[in-house]
Amino acid sequence: MISNMRLLYCIEGMVQGVGFRPFVYALALRHALSGFVLNNEKGVNIEVEGSKESLESFELALFRELPPLARIDFFSKEALTCKNDKHFEIHHSEEGKNKSSLVLPDMSLCDDCLKELHDPHNRRYHYFFINCTNCGPRYSIIKTVPYDRPNTSMAPFVMCDACQSEYTNPLDRRYHAQPISCSTCGPTLFLRSISGKVIATDEQALQHLAALIRSGNIVAMKGMGGFHLVCDASNAAVVERLRERKKRPSKPFAVMFKNLDAIEEVCELTHHEKEGICSLLRPIVLVKQNKKSRLIAPNVAPKLDRLGVFLPYTPLHVILFEYLKKPIVATSANLSGEPIIYEAKTLVNKLSHVVDYYLDYNRDIVNSSDDSVLQYVENKRIVMRSSRGMAPQSFRLKSTDDRNILCVGAHQKNAIAIYLNHQMIISPYIGDLDTIASCELFEAMLERFKEFYDFEPELIVADMHPYYFSTQWAKKQTIPCVFVQHHYAHILSVMCEYALDETVLGIAWDGTGYGDDGTIWGGEFLLCNTDTYERVAYFEPFLLLGGDASIKDTKRILASLLWDVLGTDADAVLCNYFDESSLKRLKQVYTKKINSPLCSSVGRLFDAVAVLCGMHERISYDGESGLLLESLYDERIQEHYTVHFEDKKILYKPMFLQMLEDKEPSLIASKFLNTLVYIFFEVSSKYSQKKVIAGGVFQNRTLLEQLMNKSNETLYFPHQVAINDGGVCAGQLYKVLQKSTH
Ligand code: ZN
Ligand code: ZN
Ligand code: FE
């Protein structure tokens, strides 16, 4: 007689709301096991009973055949005494005290649902909220864990009998798909004029919306995480009108295309880019635009050879494209610098001067999110904004630390991270904390994460910058606070991603960060481990004239650098950029060092070089200088400028004299980027440690490509965490976690 065994599995990771329990149910039936499976506050518990062989093959299949969205981060197994239950069952969720089961990101439409959407015989034919366990909204509709319908904004919609029977059948693809609905029982679409008048509903609303877009209107459309502003991407006049109304002179707009073929008519795509664009995350991917195409108006991404492209990510967008042939501009609906708008009343309040009509539906967005933004450099993924589809991002960390920790990130591109139950959870992109609305979102995001997990921090980690909103917020709390230097945190974020616990050479180049000595850093070589760091090389500082004034008016940076190398002789050049009286005033600021901190930022050097290359207007968006220099880069030019190294200082300033002689923008831009590559290797070759790179400057594709091509060792840069300031919160956490485990 064969003796039976009983095992208990406790599983954590992305295991709730992804069809994990029905998957386990089907596996248990297949292997003739009895017992049960249930969701609890940490994840999923399974008790299975049967023969040793059956249990072994069950465990193999458990890890091998996971549902598409599931991910096991941690599991434990123990033997129990047999209970001889008759069947295998799915039990009700257990509500526990220590909530730590993960809130999953929103997912775009899966292929099975897409097929049903187009199938006239399916009961969800053309149903704009079709979803299943393998796709659809999650983060945007959840109020707290566990992820059950009453805890979501689907709660007010009572399931019809047909939906109910799918929802309760463990063998159905929609078993416990929380947002399940159909045209009988689900939300309704409304097309409204900005004054609130309903113009059409449901399918007619989408038909009408398409017609409005075709005839040159700017409309708003409620997507997964908020409203998009939408218009015809081939119509230069309407794109111009959108720029005027949004006061957004040159920052490129993302474009949504009907399908991959449509993108390829306009852009050159690599294999990895195609994969990224088509993945369930449906991010915006920055790709190379083929200049010959007329499908995209030139003012969508002025002066650039790159375009941010993405595909329809909800059934709503898929159906819209049934009625539209051309690609559309789809950009987050907001006021400049503010978070994405996700409620119709705010849209009407703030953007009635921008849109004439809007498409709304009567299911609330509980948590807003922007589109995620990625690019692929030498086939490696670089995250520029982690939001819809990606965030909340969760990582299981190897640490014995049992504290609850909150990391509030930096100032620009802010995102926060919380640590609980050995998991780091990074919030979606919050934005630059320069506006009241962004700061409110920062606080709301924190409250929401506390609610998800009943989370109360025991320690807060913040940036050292005394004027960052996030730092000041942290100082106001009555909880112990630790402050981590900005560029050190950048490097630590990558060390966290790769679980590096040794001494590395960190190369952190970015816009601005507060240095240990009270000056502004941003061109740093740091020899560091998780305990401490040493600044081993840096770009020779210059005066940032008027502080932040230089960041918008980049001509000031050029002036400061030229005065440093040429003295008064620089005036003859600078009078091409300033009128006499402003030059005189600026010279006073320079000589008296009025409100002008020292600055070693590489990002700011890009700004000065871009001015020499013809960008005289004020900077209108972060990263504009870098994108301009990239578009001017000529790979046939191999030379670089002369640079000297003295002690820890990189003496690059005379290069600006050589630039004045070179005159030709593409020559200047190419030699400048080559010079940065030269500096990178000159300094880093002196160190045998692993090279870790991070910071906003490395979003520059040309620079990163050159570094990757020319390096004869692995360069560690982030693939999961944002490479810019969005990743700083992860580095802040890694700093305090490591210490506690020593
Ligand atoms: Zn689906
Ligand atoms: Zn229904
Ligand atoms: Fe930074």
XYZ file of C-alpha atoms and ligand atoms in Angstrom:
745
model
C 0.000 0.000 0.000
C 1.314 3.453 -0.981
C 1.613 5.894 1.902
C 0.470 9.444 1.241
C 2.193 12.701 2.216
C 0.886 16.192 2.843
C 2.863 19.352 2.081
C 2.309 23.023 2.832
C 3.693 25.592 0.393
C 3.783 29.277 1.368
C 4.364 31.307 -1.759
C 5.107 35.018 -2.162
C 5.533 37.156 -5.259
C 3.145 38.129 -8.030
C 0.657 35.408 -7.197
C -2.653 37.198 -6.559
C -5.001 38.326 -9.277
C -3.013 36.505 -11.946
C -4.930 33.235 -12.068
C -2.574 31.491 -9.684
C -5.173 29.672 -7.598
C -7.074 28.178 -10.571
C -3.693 27.232 -12.023
C -2.865 25.354 -8.809
C -6.376 23.866 -8.776
C -5.967 22.492 -12.309
C -2.489 21.144 -11.454
C -3.779 19.406 -8.331
C -6.597 17.756 -10.292
C -4.107 16.668 -12.960
C -1.891 15.032 -10.355
C -4.794 13.519 -8.395
C -3.964 15.465 -5.238
C -6.341 16.605 -2.529
C -6.105 19.647 -0.275
C -6.708 23.339 -0.878
C -5.244 26.634 -2.016
C -5.957 30.106 -0.623
C -4.840 33.714 -0.843
C -3.622 35.346 2.339
C -2.059 38.652 3.315
C 1.389 37.577 2.114
C 0.608 35.570 -0.998
C -0.727 32.067 -1.541
C -0.757 28.987 0.679
C -1.176 25.525 -0.802
C -1.775 22.288 1.073
C -1.538 19.221 -1.124
C -1.820 15.562 -0.236
C -1.028 12.491 -2.345
C 1.680 10.048 -3.309
C 5.328 11.112 -3.196
C 5.645 10.818 -6.999
C 2.531 12.904 -7.663
C 3.724 15.562 -5.244
C 7.111 15.735 -6.953
C 5.673 16.162 -10.410
C 3.149 18.686 -9.036
C 6.019 20.796 -7.657
C 7.939 20.642 -10.924
C 4.905 21.802 -12.886
C 4.149 24.498 -10.301
C 7.361 26.290 -11.144
C 7.496 25.434 -14.817
C 4.008 26.227 -16.032
C 3.251 29.505 -14.241
C 0.435 31.692 -15.657
C 1.739 34.556 -17.871
C 1.654 37.304 -15.229
C 2.692 35.208 -12.227
C 6.118 35.382 -10.597
C 7.299 33.424 -7.552
C 9.751 35.453 -5.461
C 9.904 33.262 -2.401
C 8.522 29.960 -1.195
C 8.783 27.691 1.806
C 7.718 24.063 2.099
C 6.927 21.923 5.122
C 5.490 18.476 5.746
C 2.169 18.178 7.594
C 0.251 15.202 8.890
C -2.253 13.819 6.410
C -5.877 14.918 6.654
C -7.368 12.617 4.023
C -9.589 15.293 2.493
C -11.676 14.070 -0.431
C -11.143 16.839 -2.964
C -8.965 19.745 -3.880
C -10.648 23.078 -3.247
C -10.113 26.801 -3.589
C -10.787 28.372 -0.205
C -11.816 31.929 0.563
C -9.135 34.572 1.112
C -7.718 34.836 4.604
C -7.548 38.375 5.924
C -4.396 38.822 7.958
C -2.724 41.608 9.852
C 0.578 41.883 7.996
C -0.468 42.755 4.485
C 2.404 42.370 2.085
C 0.952 40.659 -0.970
C 1.944 42.629 -4.020
C -0.241 45.111 -5.848
C 0.288 44.391 -9.520
C 0.653 46.892 -12.351
C -2.042 47.373 -14.986
C -1.637 45.131 -17.996
C -2.632 45.728 -21.575
C -5.058 43.533 -23.512
C -3.924 39.895 -23.962
C -4.115 38.019 -27.278
C -7.014 35.790 -26.193
C -9.115 38.813 -25.262
C -8.091 40.584 -28.475
C -9.382 37.622 -30.493
C -12.696 37.667 -28.629
C -12.946 41.420 -29.103
C -12.849 40.911 -32.876
C -15.069 37.813 -32.925
C -18.667 38.725 -33.909
C -19.902 35.482 -32.314
C -18.365 36.216 -28.941
C -20.590 37.839 -26.347
C -17.890 40.449 -25.738
C -17.538 41.394 -29.415
C -16.385 45.043 -29.494
C -16.761 45.251 -25.711
C -14.392 48.042 -24.715
C -13.679 46.747 -21.169
C -12.930 43.143 -22.070
C -10.293 41.594 -19.787
C -9.324 38.339 -18.150
C -7.014 37.022 -15.427
C -4.067 37.427 -17.795
C -4.677 41.076 -18.652
C -6.508 44.264 -17.749
C -6.411 46.847 -14.976
C -5.111 46.186 -11.463
C -3.167 49.040 -9.857
C -5.466 51.685 -11.335
C -8.591 50.209 -9.695
C -7.355 48.831 -6.354
C -7.955 50.505 -2.988
C -6.312 47.930 -0.722
C -5.087 44.340 -0.688
C -6.260 41.623 -1.019
C -7.113 42.261 -4.651
C -10.802 41.305 -4.494
C -13.645 43.002 -6.318
C -15.072 44.802 -3.249
C -11.656 46.454 -2.791
C -11.686 47.871 -6.323
C -13.572 50.565 -8.228
C -15.487 47.722 -9.951
C -17.371 47.198 -6.671
C -20.477 49.222 -7.723
C -20.984 47.073 -10.851
C -23.039 43.971 -10.099
C -22.067 41.027 -12.266
C -24.706 39.601 -14.614
C -25.347 35.845 -14.481
C -23.107 35.082 -17.431
C -20.163 37.014 -15.932
C -20.846 35.529 -12.500
C -20.626 31.980 -13.818
C -17.286 32.705 -15.507
C -16.038 34.414 -12.347
C -16.851 31.419 -10.168
C -15.629 28.664 -12.486
C -12.030 27.722 -11.603
C -11.511 26.323 -15.090
C -12.517 29.584 -16.815
C -9.944 32.145 -18.001
C -11.939 34.755 -16.092
C -12.093 32.918 -12.770
C -11.732 35.679 -10.180
C -10.750 38.224 -12.812
C -11.779 41.130 -10.565
C -12.666 43.690 -13.287
C -14.753 41.117 -15.231
C -17.777 42.647 -16.959
C -19.667 42.716 -20.227
C -21.864 45.165 -22.088
C -24.830 44.075 -19.932
C -23.250 44.676 -16.545
C -20.130 46.837 -17.009
C -19.261 50.534 -17.154
C -20.599 52.894 -19.820
C -18.665 55.178 -22.166
C -19.642 58.813 -22.583
C -18.457 61.285 -25.178
C -19.041 64.770 -23.817
C -18.445 68.269 -24.977
C -16.278 70.232 -22.572
C -19.473 71.865 -21.225
C -20.603 68.415 -20.089
C -23.255 67.649 -22.713
C -23.391 63.945 -23.603
C -22.917 63.608 -27.355
C -22.859 59.847 -27.637
C -22.387 56.713 -25.535
C -20.601 53.378 -25.892
C -19.622 52.316 -29.437
C -21.134 55.477 -30.962
C -18.998 57.501 -28.587
C -15.855 55.916 -30.024
C -17.064 56.324 -33.620
C -17.786 59.953 -32.935
C -14.480 60.477 -31.187
C -12.625 59.091 -34.206
C -14.523 61.488 -36.470
C -13.607 64.423 -34.227
C -9.930 63.442 -34.339
C -10.038 63.038 -38.129
C -11.516 66.483 -38.580
C -8.725 68.161 -36.642
C -10.000 68.439 -33.075
C -8.020 68.066 -29.887
C -9.833 65.614 -27.635
C -9.192 63.964 -24.285
C -9.606 60.268 -23.709
C -9.670 58.374 -20.440
C -7.236 55.477 -20.652
C -6.029 53.118 -17.930
C -4.175 55.471 -15.603
C -5.543 58.853 -16.637
C -6.593 61.064 -19.541
C -4.591 61.444 -22.742
C -4.769 64.476 -24.981
C -5.260 63.135 -28.472
C -5.069 64.552 -31.983
C -4.192 63.521 -35.531
C -0.381 63.088 -35.629
C -0.178 63.816 -39.352
C -1.905 67.192 -39.069
C 0.765 69.837 -38.374
C -1.829 72.551 -37.769
C -3.604 70.699 -34.965
C -0.274 69.637 -33.421
C 0.744 73.293 -33.449
C -2.531 74.281 -31.810
C -1.942 71.652 -29.111
C 1.543 73.076 -28.503
C 0.189 76.600 -28.176
C -2.678 75.655 -25.908
C -0.508 73.445 -23.715
C 2.344 75.972 -23.744
C 4.693 73.227 -24.796
C 6.881 74.742 -27.552
C 9.144 71.851 -28.477
C 9.033 68.835 -26.175
C 8.320 65.802 -28.360
C 4.895 64.110 -28.215
C 4.445 60.342 -28.109
C 2.510 58.767 -30.958
C 0.126 55.814 -30.783
C -0.168 53.612 -33.875
C -2.808 51.096 -34.882
C -0.313 48.206 -35.004
C 3.346 47.285 -35.471
C 3.145 47.494 -39.279
C 1.964 51.081 -38.998
C 4.942 51.935 -36.785
C 7.326 50.343 -39.272
C 6.052 52.597 -42.035
C 7.533 55.471 -40.068
C 10.332 54.043 -37.928
C 13.203 51.618 -38.103
C 12.813 48.995 -35.404
C 15.240 46.447 -34.031
C 14.081 43.048 -32.865
C 14.280 44.098 -29.212
C 12.384 47.303 -29.839
C 9.594 45.332 -31.493
C 9.447 42.974 -28.546
C 9.344 45.877 -26.105
C 6.625 47.705 -28.026
C 4.452 44.567 -28.244
C 4.985 43.410 -24.653
C 2.041 43.439 -22.245
C 3.551 46.545 -20.625
C 2.819 48.464 -23.845
C 5.329 51.188 -22.952
C 6.324 54.171 -25.013
C 9.568 53.155 -26.741
C 11.930 55.763 -28.158
C 12.926 54.607 -31.640
C 14.592 55.954 -34.753
C 12.239 57.821 -37.026
C 12.607 57.410 -40.767
C 12.739 60.982 -42.010
C 11.088 60.243 -45.348
C 7.673 59.546 -43.881
C 4.938 62.161 -44.059
C 2.594 60.299 -41.753
C 3.989 62.175 -38.789
C 3.936 65.972 -38.829
C 7.457 67.367 -38.288
C 6.362 69.373 -35.242
C 5.480 66.206 -33.313
C 9.188 65.808 -32.447
C 10.832 68.962 -33.781
C 14.479 68.714 -34.873
C 14.823 65.173 -33.556
C 15.368 61.859 -35.290
C 13.747 59.960 -32.429
C 10.096 59.282 -31.850
C 8.293 57.849 -28.831
C 5.890 55.223 -30.170
C 3.372 52.876 -28.598
C 0.472 50.597 -29.409
C -3.164 50.630 -28.254
C -3.048 49.176 -24.746
C -6.703 48.914 -23.757
C -9.627 47.480 -25.745
C -10.926 51.063 -25.843
C -7.907 52.172 -27.860
C -8.086 49.070 -30.065
C -11.682 49.850 -31.047
C -10.898 53.535 -31.595
C -8.375 52.442 -34.222
C -11.084 50.467 -36.022
C -12.404 53.887 -37.004
C -9.074 55.646 -37.496
C -6.459 55.050 -40.154
C -3.790 57.472 -39.041
C -1.546 57.500 -35.978
C -2.479 59.844 -33.136
C -0.548 62.061 -30.771
C -1.364 60.721 -27.294
C 0.151 62.735 -24.485
C -0.678 62.835 -20.780
C -3.414 65.354 -20.018
C -1.972 67.802 -17.494
C -0.880 71.352 -16.973
C 2.816 71.782 -17.644
C 4.829 70.171 -14.823
C 1.764 68.726 -13.100
C 0.703 65.081 -12.740
C -1.597 63.348 -15.204
C -5.295 64.182 -14.777
C -7.508 61.179 -14.046
C -10.899 62.671 -13.172
C -13.253 64.387 -15.596
C -13.981 67.242 -13.194
C -10.272 68.119 -12.957
C -9.958 67.864 -16.728
C -12.798 70.322 -17.226
C -11.367 72.584 -14.537
C -7.835 72.741 -15.815
C -7.890 71.969 -19.535
C -11.076 73.493 -20.928
C -8.851 75.806 -22.980
C -7.096 72.819 -24.552
C -9.790 70.262 -25.393
C -13.192 70.569 -26.992
C -14.491 67.068 -26.254
C -13.627 64.226 -23.945
C -14.285 60.525 -23.696
C -15.067 59.386 -20.169
C -16.392 56.232 -18.504
C -18.069 55.681 -15.163
C -15.439 53.502 -13.520
C -13.119 55.482 -11.230
C -9.381 55.505 -11.639
C -8.276 55.024 -8.023
C -4.551 55.322 -8.696
C -3.301 57.372 -11.610
C -0.269 56.518 -13.711
C 1.490 57.901 -16.753
C 2.776 55.855 -19.665
C 6.081 54.116 -19.057
C 9.009 55.172 -21.260
C 11.842 52.902 -22.374
C 14.580 52.769 -24.930
C 16.845 50.024 -26.141
C 20.545 50.738 -26.429
C 22.603 47.985 -28.042
C 19.605 45.756 -27.332
C 19.687 46.521 -23.617
C 16.607 48.012 -21.977
C 16.919 51.433 -20.359
C 14.009 52.610 -18.208
C 13.347 56.329 -18.362
C 9.970 56.325 -16.700
C 8.491 53.413 -14.795
C 4.733 53.753 -14.567
C 1.717 52.117 -16.268
C 2.386 48.428 -16.922
C 5.609 48.423 -14.896
C 4.813 50.010 -11.556
C 4.439 49.317 -8.711
C 7.720 47.493 -9.339
C 8.557 44.865 -6.744
C 11.844 43.203 -5.927
C 12.657 40.546 -3.361
C 15.910 41.593 -1.672
C 18.391 39.338 0.066
C 18.320 40.922 3.490
C 17.505 39.956 7.028
C 16.276 43.469 7.754
C 12.808 43.337 9.281
C 12.130 47.042 9.536
C 9.582 48.986 7.519
C 11.531 51.578 5.559
C 10.385 54.482 3.400
C 12.677 56.066 0.790
C 11.410 59.350 -0.574
C 13.695 59.635 -3.620
C 15.001 62.854 -5.102
C 13.223 65.898 -6.528
C 12.978 65.516 -10.270
C 11.244 62.485 -11.749
C 10.418 61.549 -8.187
C 9.337 58.047 -7.234
C 9.236 56.587 -3.731
C 10.148 53.119 -2.481
C 8.902 51.206 0.499
C 10.518 48.162 2.053
C 8.533 45.567 3.964
C 8.742 41.809 4.375
C 12.073 41.707 2.459
C 10.449 43.335 -0.559
C 11.287 46.640 -2.159
C 8.274 48.189 -3.844
C 8.855 51.210 -6.077
C 5.935 53.518 -6.784
C 5.011 54.737 -10.236
C 6.634 57.910 -11.504
C 5.340 60.892 -9.517
C 7.083 63.710 -11.393
C 9.151 66.791 -10.621
C 8.177 68.093 -7.185
C 8.060 71.689 -8.416
C 4.300 72.220 -8.437
C 1.732 72.018 -5.662
C -0.114 69.319 -7.598
C 3.012 67.134 -7.843
C 3.760 67.536 -4.152
C 0.167 66.582 -3.398
C 0.558 63.485 -5.519
C 3.746 62.630 -3.596
C 1.805 62.696 -0.343
C -1.225 60.921 -1.807
C 1.006 58.188 -3.243
C 2.550 57.646 0.155
C -0.884 57.443 1.805
C -2.019 54.961 -0.815
C 0.980 52.701 -0.250
C 0.376 52.872 3.491
C -3.236 51.818 2.877
C -2.282 48.962 0.569
C -0.079 47.363 3.160
C -1.020 48.942 6.526
C 2.524 50.235 6.200
C 4.059 52.509 8.845
C 7.712 53.386 8.297
C 10.227 52.997 11.114
C 12.954 54.746 9.152
C 12.905 57.329 6.371
C 15.687 57.776 3.841
C 15.993 61.009 1.854
C 18.377 62.992 -0.334
C 20.895 65.344 1.296
C 19.657 68.379 -0.647
C 18.284 70.821 1.944
C 15.783 72.379 -0.490
C 14.253 69.251 -2.020
C 10.574 68.997 -1.154
C 11.038 65.292 -0.395
C 13.935 66.009 2.004
C 12.034 68.753 3.774
C 9.003 66.498 4.030
C 11.156 63.765 5.585
C 12.627 66.177 8.136
C 9.131 67.140 9.288
C 8.236 63.560 10.252
C 8.770 62.302 13.770
C 10.541 59.190 12.547
C 14.341 58.666 12.380
C 15.785 59.934 9.101
C 18.931 59.086 7.134
C 20.252 61.245 4.288
C 22.158 59.796 1.347
C 24.230 61.758 -1.157
C 22.476 61.922 -4.516
C 25.119 60.418 -6.811
C 26.078 57.766 -4.322
C 22.384 56.801 -4.294
C 22.407 56.645 -8.117
C 25.249 54.109 -8.004
C 23.675 52.193 -5.116
C 20.460 51.823 -7.130
C 22.344 49.813 -9.740
C 24.202 47.852 -7.058
C 20.783 47.035 -5.596
C 19.479 45.800 -8.937
C 22.495 43.524 -9.419
C 22.826 42.682 -5.686
C 26.464 43.907 -5.706
C 27.986 44.086 -2.253
C 31.610 44.810 -3.123
C 33.597 47.961 -3.850
C 32.831 49.315 -7.331
C 33.789 52.308 -9.412
C 30.605 54.290 -9.808
C 30.301 56.786 -12.648
C 27.381 59.112 -11.941
C 26.760 61.849 -14.487
C 23.536 63.811 -14.340
C 21.945 67.224 -14.137
C 22.305 68.337 -10.558
C 22.653 66.804 -7.143
C 23.736 68.185 -3.795
C 27.338 67.317 -2.969
C 28.990 66.641 0.376
C 30.763 69.985 0.227
C 27.577 71.956 -0.393
C 28.384 72.485 -4.085
C 26.424 70.993 -6.952
C 27.746 67.686 -8.270
C 26.950 65.771 -11.417
C 30.181 64.594 -13.055
C 31.390 62.095 -10.491
C 33.614 59.063 -10.300
C 32.926 57.429 -6.928
C 34.819 54.498 -5.511
C 32.158 53.009 -3.314
C 30.614 50.130 -1.471
C 27.452 50.001 0.590
C 29.213 51.501 3.630
C 30.953 54.499 2.194
C 32.262 56.231 -0.891
C 35.195 58.324 -2.044
C 35.011 60.956 -4.774
C 38.039 59.888 -6.830
C 37.563 62.128 -9.873
C 35.222 64.898 -10.949
C 34.724 67.542 -13.590
C 36.354 70.835 -12.612
C 33.569 72.972 -11.150
C 32.301 76.176 -12.713
C 29.946 78.820 -11.351
C 26.286 78.159 -12.029
C 25.323 81.788 -12.518
C 22.120 82.576 -10.657
C 21.698 78.910 -9.685
C 18.482 77.552 -11.201
C 18.321 80.500 -13.607
C 21.164 78.810 -15.513
C 19.184 75.614 -15.919
C 16.512 77.336 -18.013
C 18.732 80.011 -19.567
C 21.625 77.807 -20.647
C 23.545 80.665 -22.299
C 24.602 81.575 -18.743
C 26.513 78.291 -18.442
C 28.423 79.009 -21.640
C 29.219 82.511 -20.357
C 30.514 81.190 -17.044
C 32.779 78.640 -18.755
C 34.093 81.100 -21.327
C 34.901 83.703 -18.667
C 36.770 80.977 -16.787
C 39.017 80.220 -19.768
C 39.159 83.546 -21.625
C 38.554 86.196 -19.002
C 37.237 89.479 -20.383
C 38.135 88.380 -23.927
C 35.069 86.158 -23.798
C 32.819 89.236 -24.034
C 33.451 89.487 -27.763
C 31.914 86.042 -28.243
C 29.204 86.421 -25.638
C 27.793 89.584 -27.156
C 26.398 87.255 -29.852
C 24.192 85.699 -27.191
C 23.313 88.565 -24.829
C 22.404 92.215 -25.226
C 24.860 94.651 -23.697
C 23.046 95.341 -20.440
C 22.207 91.705 -19.636
C 25.808 90.756 -20.310
C 26.980 93.467 -17.962
C 24.595 92.305 -15.238
C 25.636 88.694 -15.702
C 29.306 89.640 -15.490
C 28.601 91.172 -12.091
C 26.921 87.968 -10.959
C 30.025 86.115 -12.154
C 32.660 88.327 -10.541
C 30.801 88.711 -7.271
C 29.620 85.067 -7.295
C 26.080 86.205 -6.443
C 23.809 83.223 -5.840
C 26.139 81.140 -8.009
C 27.101 77.765 -6.558
C 30.015 75.773 -7.903
C 28.860 72.968 -10.148
C 30.560 69.893 -11.644
C 27.564 68.602 -13.596
C 28.035 66.939 -16.978
C 24.385 67.549 -17.790
C 25.007 71.277 -17.582
C 27.989 70.928 -19.964
C 25.612 69.456 -22.531
C 23.556 72.640 -22.136
C 26.546 74.899 -22.801
C 27.602 72.863 -25.843
C 24.046 72.898 -27.199
C 24.108 76.713 -27.082
C 27.265 76.702 -29.208
C 25.482 74.311 -31.567
C 22.677 76.775 -32.137
C 20.183 76.221 -29.333
C 19.812 79.822 -28.210
C 16.266 79.757 -26.899
C 15.477 78.922 -23.339
C 15.427 75.219 -22.538
C 11.859 74.026 -22.709
C 12.251 70.502 -21.356
C 14.743 68.404 -19.440
C 17.093 66.532 -21.764
C 16.555 68.859 -24.736
C 20.279 69.651 -25.077
C 21.269 65.998 -25.079
C 18.726 65.102 -27.750
C 19.926 67.966 -29.943
C 23.566 66.898 -29.670
C 22.612 63.321 -30.480
C 20.827 64.383 -33.634
C 23.970 66.314 -34.678
C 26.333 63.419 -33.933
C 28.365 62.209 -36.921
C 29.929 58.814 -36.303
C 32.540 59.382 -39.015
C 34.132 61.983 -36.751
C 36.498 60.141 -34.436
C 38.438 63.011 -32.834
C 37.940 64.324 -29.359
C 39.008 67.501 -27.570
C 42.137 67.760 -25.437
C 41.548 67.196 -21.749
C 43.983 67.177 -18.836
C 43.798 65.439 -15.511
C 45.195 67.022 -12.387
C 44.881 65.285 -9.065
C 41.151 64.425 -8.925
C 40.064 67.179 -11.292
C 39.167 66.671 -14.930
C 40.333 69.843 -16.686
C 38.077 70.107 -19.708
C 37.360 73.856 -19.886
C 39.881 74.734 -22.654
C 37.784 72.493 -24.898
C 35.338 75.399 -25.203
C 38.072 77.453 -26.925
C 38.581 74.660 -29.420
C 34.832 74.544 -29.979
C 34.805 78.244 -30.872
C 37.345 77.459 -33.586
C 35.474 74.390 -34.824
C 32.281 76.428 -35.395
C 30.466 73.620 -37.249
C 27.686 72.257 -34.923
C 27.969 68.638 -35.969
C 31.758 68.727 -35.534
C 31.393 70.278 -32.075
C 28.668 67.862 -30.947
C 30.562 64.808 -32.196
C 33.903 65.793 -30.701
C 32.195 66.680 -27.398
C 30.494 63.294 -27.076
C 33.770 61.585 -28.069
C 35.532 63.598 -25.364
C 33.140 62.305 -22.707
C 33.834 58.749 -23.866
C 37.568 59.477 -23.712
C 37.293 60.875 -20.165
C 35.193 57.922 -19.061
C 37.843 55.402 -20.120
C 40.875 57.479 -19.112
C 39.666 57.612 -15.535
C 37.969 54.235 -15.231
C 40.893 52.268 -16.701
C 42.862 53.101 -13.562
C 40.480 50.990 -11.496
C 40.150 47.237 -11.463
C 36.724 47.268 -9.786
C 33.438 46.686 -11.574
C 32.162 49.790 -13.379
C 28.668 50.877 -12.397
C 26.990 53.713 -14.273
C 23.869 55.733 -13.595
C 22.436 59.231 -13.874
C 20.294 61.095 -16.352
C 23.182 61.874 -18.723
C 23.350 58.181 -19.656
C 19.866 58.417 -21.150
C 21.876 59.788 -24.043
C 21.776 56.901 -26.432
C 24.802 57.919 -28.498
C 26.991 58.258 -25.426
C 25.862 54.961 -23.939
C 26.277 53.138 -27.261
C 29.840 54.385 -27.612
C 30.676 53.339 -24.066
C 29.203 49.886 -24.514
C 30.933 49.360 -27.854
C 34.321 50.522 -26.706
C 34.430 48.937 -23.280
C 36.293 45.651 -22.943
C 34.549 44.808 -19.703
C 30.938 44.632 -18.538
C 29.417 47.988 -17.672
C 26.738 47.702 -15.035
C 23.834 50.002 -15.711
C 20.202 49.590 -14.672
C 17.661 47.627 -16.729
C 14.814 47.455 -14.206
C 15.199 50.615 -12.163
C 15.081 54.017 -13.881
C 18.553 55.245 -14.914
C 17.630 58.850 -14.017
C 16.472 60.298 -10.698
C 13.486 57.937 -10.710
C 15.893 55.229 -9.516
C 17.376 57.181 -6.607
C 14.856 55.774 -4.070
C 16.166 52.233 -4.703
C 19.730 53.369 -3.978
C 18.603 55.094 -0.795
C 17.122 51.840 0.414
C 20.189 49.766 -0.491
C 22.328 52.071 1.600
C 20.447 51.526 4.867
C 19.561 47.886 4.290
C 23.090 46.702 3.936
C 24.312 48.319 7.121
C 21.652 46.610 9.172
C 22.663 43.174 7.934
C 26.364 43.536 8.773
Zn -7.125 38.821 -21.434
Zn -21.759 40.731 -17.490
Fe 20.388 62.592 -10.481
